[in-house]
Amino acid sequence: MLAILHPDTDENSEEYRRTWDYLSQLPGIELNVNTIQGQQQKLTEIYLLGDTLAVDLDQVAALPAVERAIRISEEYRVLGRHADQKRQTGFSYNGIDFSQDTLNVLPGLCAVDNPENVEIMMRAVHDAGHNLTRMGAYKPRTNPYSFQGYGSECLPYVFELAGKYDIKVIAMEVMHESHIEEIDTALENLGRPTGVLLQVGTRNSQNFSLLKEIGRQSTYPVLVKRGFGITLNDSLNAAEYLASEGNSNVIFCLRGMRTDFGAPHRNMVDFGHVPIVKRLTRMPVCIDPSHSVGSRAYAPDGITDIAHVTAQGIVAGANVVLADFHPNPEEALVDGAQALRIDELNPFLADINLAWQTYQKRCEIWEHAP
Ligand code: PEP
Ligand code: MN
């Protein structure tokens, strides 16, 4: 069971004390407090764990600090919706709101290669009026002899340039807890010129010790990619691992499923699952059209395949887009075949904007349906 407190409830208030006293004397029930800091207000949730069948829902809902109480299933205990459409979604980080009602685009380099390309990329993002990007420093490669990323070596110039171009959040994959420390140290040394969204790649979506380690820190939010060869339920549980350790600032990213039937796309595009993830959980949903499609090919209508699937995901309500760009894709050290060129950034963003407007109009059309 979950007791959602009135927004901004003070833990020292009489209402909170009386609520806590009642809940803590319930036999066989353990309490777990989760706070979510939004841009406007702080939300506190108290989870009642154990055998809650004997607990009276109405009595919990009537406690002075409680706004409402809901019964939750075992599945996605923290991040799930539990049939409650009113529960808050998302979080805000470094001045940026991420929720199931917002749209954020992170165009950037799959892998950092040199300061010149990082600067061209960040300047383009800034000039387009955006302030989010992706920059891979630690690369999970299938082949052990492939380029593994410049790691901590490139972090100082990446973060410095982010500060120069007013980039607020950089999505960056980590594969080991030491990578978080390296990122944290580099940011701290530079006076935190930007923020980092830690990315868990598809290959690590069942690396439970990594998920737990990332979940134990609350400095950085996390973007978890769907595992390419496991069920949706298993992937959503990867996200829940983070939340179970305390970090519920989590974005879930669809990136296509590996299947031989996926061809000619690199992976079978799964963006039709956007509304399903939004219904099952309160996470903002990201789409990664680059790793789904795997090529920068143009369709006969003059639109890239990547832009086509992006529009499909946005029209279905996606909240975040992670996309590979490169100033010179032929020279990219990783995934050059799927990187869009810098001069494709503006049409890509305009197309996304149109799709987002369409999605909002679709919501209006359906607003009064039975
Ligand atoms: C990436 O985003 O660079 C990446 C490696 O993605 P995925 O984990 O989806 O393969
Ligand atoms: Mn990649």
Coordinates of C-alpha atoms and ligand atoms in Angstrom, one line a residue:
M1 CA 0.0 0.0 0.0
L2 CA 1.1 3.6 -0.7
A3 CA 0.2 6.7 1.2
I4 CA 0.8 9.9 -0.8
L5 CA 1.2 12.9 1.5
H6 CA -0.1 16.4 0.8
P7 CA 2.5 18.3 -1.3
D8 CA 5.2 20.0 0.7
T9 CA 4.3 18.2 4.0
D10 CA 6.8 19.2 6.6
E11 CA 8.4 16.2 8.4
N12 CA 8.4 18.1 11.7
S13 CA 4.7 19.0 11.5
E14 CA 2.0 17.7 13.9
E15 CA 0.1 16.1 10.9
Y16 CA 3.2 14.2 9.8
R17 CA 3.9 13.0 13.4
R18 CA 0.4 11.7 13.9
T19 CA 0.4 10.0 10.5
W20 CA 3.8 8.4 11.2
D21 CA 2.7 7.3 14.7
Y22 CA -0.4 5.5 13.3
L23 CA 1.5 3.8 10.4
S24 CA 4.5 2.7 12.4
Q25 CA 2.3 0.8 15.0
L26 CA 0.6 -1.3 12.3
P27 CA 1.6 -5.0 13.0
G28 CA 3.9 -6.7 10.5
I29 CA 4.2 -3.5 8.3
E30 CA 7.5 -1.9 7.5
L31 CA 7.6 1.7 6.3
N32 CA 9.7 3.1 3.4
V33 CA 9.7 6.8 2.7
N34 CA 10.4 8.1 -0.8
T35 CA 10.6 11.9 -1.6
I36 CA 10.4 13.4 -5.0
Q37 CA 11.6 16.9 -5.5
G38 CA 9.8 18.6 -8.4
Q39 CA 10.4 22.1 -9.7
Q40 CA 7.5 23.5 -7.8
Q41 CA 6.9 21.2 -4.8
K42 CA 8.2 18.3 -2.8
L43 CA 6.2 15.1 -2.8
T44 CA 6.5 12.5 0.0
E45 CA 5.3 8.9 -0.4
I46 CA 5.2 6.4 2.4
Y47 CA 5.3 2.7 1.2
L48 CA 3.7 0.2 3.6
L49 CA 5.5 -3.1 3.0
G50 CA 4.5 -6.5 4.3
D51 CA 1.1 -8.1 4.7
T52 CA -1.1 -5.1 4.0
L53 CA -4.3 -7.0 3.4
A54 CA -5.5 -6.4 6.9
V55 CA -4.7 -2.6 6.7
D56 CA -7.8 -0.4 6.2
L57 CA -7.3 1.7 3.1
D58 CA -9.9 4.3 4.1
Q59 CA -8.3 4.7 7.5
V60 CA -4.9 5.4 6.0
A61 CA -6.4 7.8 3.5
A62 CA -8.0 9.7 6.4
L63 CA -4.7 10.3 8.3
P64 CA -4.0 14.0 8.6
A65 CA -0.9 14.2 6.4
V66 CA -2.3 11.8 3.7
E67 CA -3.7 13.1 0.5
R68 CA -4.7 9.7 -0.8
A69 CA -3.9 6.0 -0.3
I70 CA -3.7 3.4 -3.0
R71 CA -3.2 -0.4 -3.0
I72 CA -0.2 -1.3 -5.1
S73 CA 0.7 -4.5 -6.8
E74 CA 4.1 -6.2 -6.4
E75 CA 5.0 -5.2 -9.9
Y76 CA 7.0 -2.0 -10.3
R77 CA 6.2 -1.0 -6.8
V78 CA 7.8 2.5 -6.9
L79 CA 7.7 3.4 -10.6
G80 CA 4.3 1.7 -11.4
R81 CA 1.1 3.6 -11.9
H82 CA -1.1 1.1 -10.1
A83 CA -4.2 2.2 -12.0
D84 CA -3.8 5.7 -10.5
Q85 CA -3.9 8.2 -13.4
K86 CA -3.2 11.1 -11.0
R87 CA 0.2 10.1 -9.7
Q88 CA 3.0 12.5 -10.5
T89 CA 5.3 11.4 -13.3
G90 CA 8.9 12.4 -13.8
F91 CA 11.3 14.8 -12.1
S92 CA 13.3 17.9 -12.7
Y93 CA 17.1 18.0 -12.9
N94 CA 19.5 20.9 -13.5
G95 CA 16.5 23.1 -14.4
I96 CA 15.1 20.7 -17.0
D97 CA 11.7 19.0 -16.5
F98 CA 11.4 15.3 -17.6
S99 CA 7.9 13.8 -17.3
Q100 CA 5.2 12.0 -19.3
D101 CA 3.9 15.5 -20.3
T102 CA 7.2 17.1 -21.5
L103 CA 9.3 16.6 -24.6
N104 CA 13.2 16.8 -24.6
V105 CA 15.5 16.0 -27.4
L106 CA 19.2 14.9 -26.8
P107 CA 21.0 15.0 -30.2
G108 CA 24.7 14.3 -29.8
L109 CA 27.7 12.1 -30.5
C110 CA 27.4 8.3 -30.0
A111 CA 31.1 8.4 -29.0
V112 CA 33.3 11.3 -28.1
D113 CA 36.3 11.4 -30.5
N114 CA 37.9 14.8 -30.3
P115 CA 37.3 18.3 -28.8
E116 CA 36.6 19.8 -32.3
N117 CA 33.7 17.5 -33.0
V118 CA 32.3 17.9 -29.5
E119 CA 32.4 21.6 -30.0
I120 CA 30.7 21.5 -33.4
M121 CA 28.0 19.3 -32.0
M122 CA 27.4 21.4 -28.9
R123 CA 27.4 24.7 -30.8
A124 CA 24.8 23.2 -33.2
V125 CA 22.6 22.1 -30.4
H126 CA 22.9 25.6 -28.7
D127 CA 22.3 27.4 -32.0
A128 CA 19.2 25.4 -32.5
G129 CA 17.9 26.7 -29.2
H130 CA 18.4 23.4 -27.4
N131 CA 20.4 22.6 -24.3
L132 CA 20.6 18.8 -24.0
T133 CA 22.9 16.3 -25.7
R134 CA 24.4 12.8 -25.6
M135 CA 28.1 12.1 -25.4
G136 CA 29.5 8.6 -25.2
A137 CA 32.8 8.4 -23.2
Y138 CA 32.5 4.7 -22.1
K139 CA 31.4 2.5 -25.0
P140 CA 30.1 -1.1 -24.6
R141 CA 31.5 -2.9 -27.7
T142 CA 30.6 -6.3 -28.9
N143 CA 34.1 -6.8 -30.3
P144 CA 36.8 -6.5 -27.6
Y145 CA 39.2 -5.0 -30.2
S146 CA 36.9 -2.2 -31.2
F147 CA 37.4 1.3 -29.9
Q148 CA 36.2 1.4 -26.3
G149 CA 35.7 5.1 -25.8
Y150 CA 38.1 7.7 -24.4
G151 CA 36.7 7.3 -20.9
S152 CA 37.7 9.7 -18.1
E153 CA 40.4 11.3 -20.4
C154 CA 37.8 13.2 -22.5
L155 CA 35.5 14.2 -19.6
P156 CA 37.2 17.6 -18.8
Y157 CA 36.9 19.0 -22.3
V158 CA 33.4 17.6 -22.8
F159 CA 32.1 19.2 -19.6
E160 CA 34.0 22.4 -20.2
L161 CA 32.5 22.8 -23.7
A162 CA 29.1 21.9 -22.3
G163 CA 29.4 24.9 -19.9
K164 CA 30.5 27.1 -22.8
Y165 CA 27.4 26.2 -24.9
D166 CA 25.0 26.2 -21.9
I167 CA 24.3 22.5 -22.2
K168 CA 22.3 21.5 -19.1
V169 CA 22.2 17.8 -19.4
I170 CA 24.4 15.2 -21.2
A171 CA 23.3 11.6 -21.5
M172 CA 26.4 9.4 -20.9
E173 CA 26.5 5.7 -20.6
V174 CA 28.3 4.1 -17.6
M175 CA 29.2 0.5 -17.4
H176 CA 30.8 0.4 -14.0
E177 CA 30.3 2.2 -10.7
S178 CA 33.9 3.7 -11.1
H179 CA 32.6 5.6 -14.1
I180 CA 30.1 7.5 -11.9
E181 CA 33.0 8.5 -9.6
E182 CA 35.1 9.6 -12.6
I183 CA 32.2 11.7 -13.9
D184 CA 31.5 13.2 -10.5
T185 CA 35.1 14.1 -9.9
A186 CA 35.5 15.7 -13.4
L187 CA 32.3 17.7 -12.9
E188 CA 33.3 18.8 -9.4
N189 CA 36.8 19.9 -10.5
L190 CA 35.2 22.2 -13.1
G191 CA 32.6 23.6 -10.7
R192 CA 29.7 21.6 -12.2
P193 CA 29.2 23.5 -15.5
T194 CA 26.6 20.9 -16.7
G195 CA 24.6 17.9 -15.6
V196 CA 24.8 14.3 -16.5
L197 CA 22.0 11.8 -17.1
L198 CA 23.6 8.4 -16.5
Q199 CA 22.7 5.9 -19.2
V200 CA 22.4 2.1 -18.6
G201 CA 22.8 0.4 -22.0
T202 CA 20.8 -2.4 -23.4
R203 CA 23.5 -4.9 -22.6
N204 CA 23.5 -3.9 -19.0
S205 CA 19.8 -3.9 -18.4
Q206 CA 20.2 -7.1 -16.3
N207 CA 23.4 -6.2 -14.6
F208 CA 21.7 -6.1 -11.3
S209 CA 24.7 -5.0 -9.2
L210 CA 25.4 -2.1 -11.5
L211 CA 21.7 -1.1 -11.4
K212 CA 21.7 -1.3 -7.6
E213 CA 24.9 0.8 -7.4
I214 CA 23.5 3.5 -9.7
G215 CA 20.2 3.4 -7.7
R216 CA 22.0 4.1 -4.5
Q217 CA 23.2 7.5 -5.6
S218 CA 20.7 10.4 -6.1
T219 CA 23.0 13.0 -7.6
Y220 CA 22.3 11.9 -11.2
P221 CA 19.1 10.8 -12.8
V222 CA 19.2 7.7 -15.0
L223 CA 18.1 6.6 -18.5
V224 CA 17.7 2.9 -18.7
K225 CA 17.6 1.3 -22.1
R226 CA 15.2 -1.6 -22.8
G227 CA 17.1 -4.9 -23.0
F228 CA 17.1 -6.0 -26.7
G229 CA 16.5 -9.7 -26.1
I230 CA 14.3 -9.8 -22.9
T231 CA 10.6 -9.2 -22.2
L232 CA 9.3 -5.7 -21.6
N233 CA 8.4 -6.8 -18.1
D234 CA 12.1 -7.7 -17.4
S235 CA 13.3 -4.4 -18.7
L236 CA 10.8 -2.4 -16.6
N237 CA 12.1 -4.4 -13.6
A238 CA 15.6 -3.1 -14.5
A239 CA 14.2 0.4 -14.0
E240 CA 12.5 -0.7 -10.7
Y241 CA 15.9 -2.0 -9.4
L242 CA 17.1 1.7 -9.5
A243 CA 14.0 2.9 -7.7
S244 CA 14.1 0.1 -5.1
E245 CA 17.5 1.4 -4.1
G246 CA 16.2 5.0 -3.7
N247 CA 16.7 6.7 -7.1
S248 CA 13.3 7.0 -8.9
N249 CA 14.5 9.7 -11.3
V250 CA 14.4 7.3 -14.1
I251 CA 13.7 7.6 -17.9
F252 CA 12.9 4.4 -19.8
C253 CA 14.3 4.2 -23.3
L254 CA 12.9 2.1 -26.2
R255 CA 15.7 1.3 -28.7
G256 CA 14.4 -1.5 -30.8
M257 CA 14.5 -5.3 -30.3
R258 CA 17.1 -7.6 -31.7
T259 CA 15.5 -10.1 -34.1
D260 CA 16.4 -11.5 -37.5
F261 CA 13.0 -10.3 -38.7
G262 CA 14.1 -6.7 -37.8
A263 CA 16.0 -6.2 -41.1
P264 CA 16.3 -3.9 -42.9
H265 CA 16.4 -2.0 -39.6
R266 CA 19.2 -2.7 -37.2
N267 CA 16.6 -3.6 -34.6
M268 CA 12.8 -4.1 -34.8
V269 CA 11.4 -0.7 -34.0
D270 CA 9.3 -0.9 -30.8
F271 CA 7.9 2.7 -30.5
G272 CA 4.3 1.4 -30.6
H273 CA 5.1 0.4 -27.0
V274 CA 5.4 4.0 -25.8
P275 CA 1.8 4.3 -24.6
I276 CA 2.1 0.9 -22.9
V277 CA 5.1 1.9 -20.8
K278 CA 3.3 5.1 -19.9
R279 CA 0.3 3.2 -18.8
L280 CA 2.3 0.7 -16.7
T281 CA 4.7 3.1 -15.2
R282 CA 5.2 6.8 -14.3
M283 CA 8.5 7.1 -16.2
P284 CA 9.0 9.5 -19.0
V285 CA 9.5 7.4 -22.1
C286 CA 12.5 7.9 -24.4
I287 CA 13.0 6.7 -27.9
D288 CA 16.3 6.1 -29.6
P289 CA 15.7 6.0 -33.3
S290 CA 19.4 5.8 -34.2
H291 CA 20.1 2.5 -32.5
S292 CA 16.7 1.2 -33.7
V293 CA 17.1 2.0 -37.4
G294 CA 20.9 1.8 -37.6
S295 CA 21.3 3.8 -40.9
R296 CA 21.0 7.3 -42.1
A297 CA 19.3 6.2 -45.3
Y298 CA 16.7 8.4 -47.0
A299 CA 13.2 7.2 -48.1
P300 CA 11.9 8.2 -51.5
D301 CA 9.9 11.0 -49.9
G302 CA 13.2 12.7 -49.0
I303 CA 12.8 12.0 -45.2
T304 CA 15.4 9.9 -43.4
D305 CA 14.2 6.5 -42.0
I306 CA 15.4 7.8 -38.6
A307 CA 13.2 10.8 -38.8
H308 CA 10.3 8.7 -39.9
V309 CA 10.4 6.4 -36.9
T310 CA 11.1 9.3 -34.6
A311 CA 7.9 11.0 -35.7
Q312 CA 6.0 7.7 -35.1
G313 CA 7.3 7.6 -31.6
I314 CA 6.5 11.2 -30.8
V315 CA 3.0 11.0 -32.3
A316 CA 2.5 8.1 -29.9
G317 CA 3.5 10.3 -27.0
A318 CA 7.3 9.7 -26.5
N319 CA 8.8 12.3 -24.1
V320 CA 12.5 12.1 -24.8
V321 CA 14.5 11.5 -28.0
L322 CA 18.1 10.3 -28.0
A323 CA 19.7 10.6 -31.4
D324 CA 23.2 10.1 -32.9
F325 CA 24.7 13.0 -34.9
H326 CA 28.2 13.6 -36.2
P327 CA 30.0 16.4 -38.0
N328 CA 31.5 13.8 -40.3
P329 CA 29.8 10.4 -40.0
E330 CA 32.3 8.7 -42.3
E331 CA 35.0 9.4 -39.7
A332 CA 33.0 8.5 -36.6
L333 CA 34.7 5.9 -34.4
V334 CA 31.4 4.3 -33.4
D335 CA 28.1 3.8 -35.3
G336 CA 28.9 6.3 -38.1
A337 CA 26.4 4.6 -40.4
Q338 CA 23.5 5.8 -38.3
A339 CA 24.7 9.3 -37.4
L340 CA 22.8 12.2 -39.0
R341 CA 24.8 15.1 -40.3
I342 CA 24.9 18.4 -38.5
D343 CA 22.9 20.1 -41.2
E344 CA 20.2 17.5 -40.7
L345 CA 19.7 18.7 -37.1
N346 CA 17.3 21.6 -37.8
P347 CA 14.9 19.6 -40.1
F348 CA 15.0 16.8 -37.5
L349 CA 14.0 19.2 -34.7
A350 CA 11.3 20.9 -36.8
D351 CA 9.9 17.5 -37.7
I352 CA 9.8 16.5 -34.0
N353 CA 8.1 19.7 -33.1
L354 CA 5.4 19.1 -35.7
A355 CA 4.9 15.5 -34.5
W356 CA 4.6 16.8 -30.9
Q357 CA 1.9 19.3 -31.9
T358 CA 0.1 16.4 -33.7
Y359 CA 0.3 14.3 -30.5
Q360 CA -1.2 17.1 -28.4
K361 CA -4.0 17.6 -30.9
R362 CA -4.6 13.8 -30.8
C363 CA -5.0 14.1 -27.0
E364 CA -7.6 16.8 -27.5
I365 CA -9.5 14.7 -30.0
W366 CA -9.7 11.8 -27.6
E367 CA -10.2 13.9 -24.4
H368 CA -14.0 13.5 -24.4
A369 CA -14.2 10.0 -25.7
P370 CA -16.2 7.7 -23.4
Ligands
PEP1 C1 24.3 4.0 -27.2 O1 23.3 4.7 -26.9 O2 25.4 4.5 -27.5 C2 24.2 2.5 -27.0 C3 25.3 1.8 -27.0 O3 23.0 2.1 -27.0 P1 22.3 0.6 -26.7 O4 22.7 0.3 -25.3 O5 20.9 0.9 -26.9 O6 22.9 -0.3 -27.7
MN2 MN 25.9 3.8 -30.5

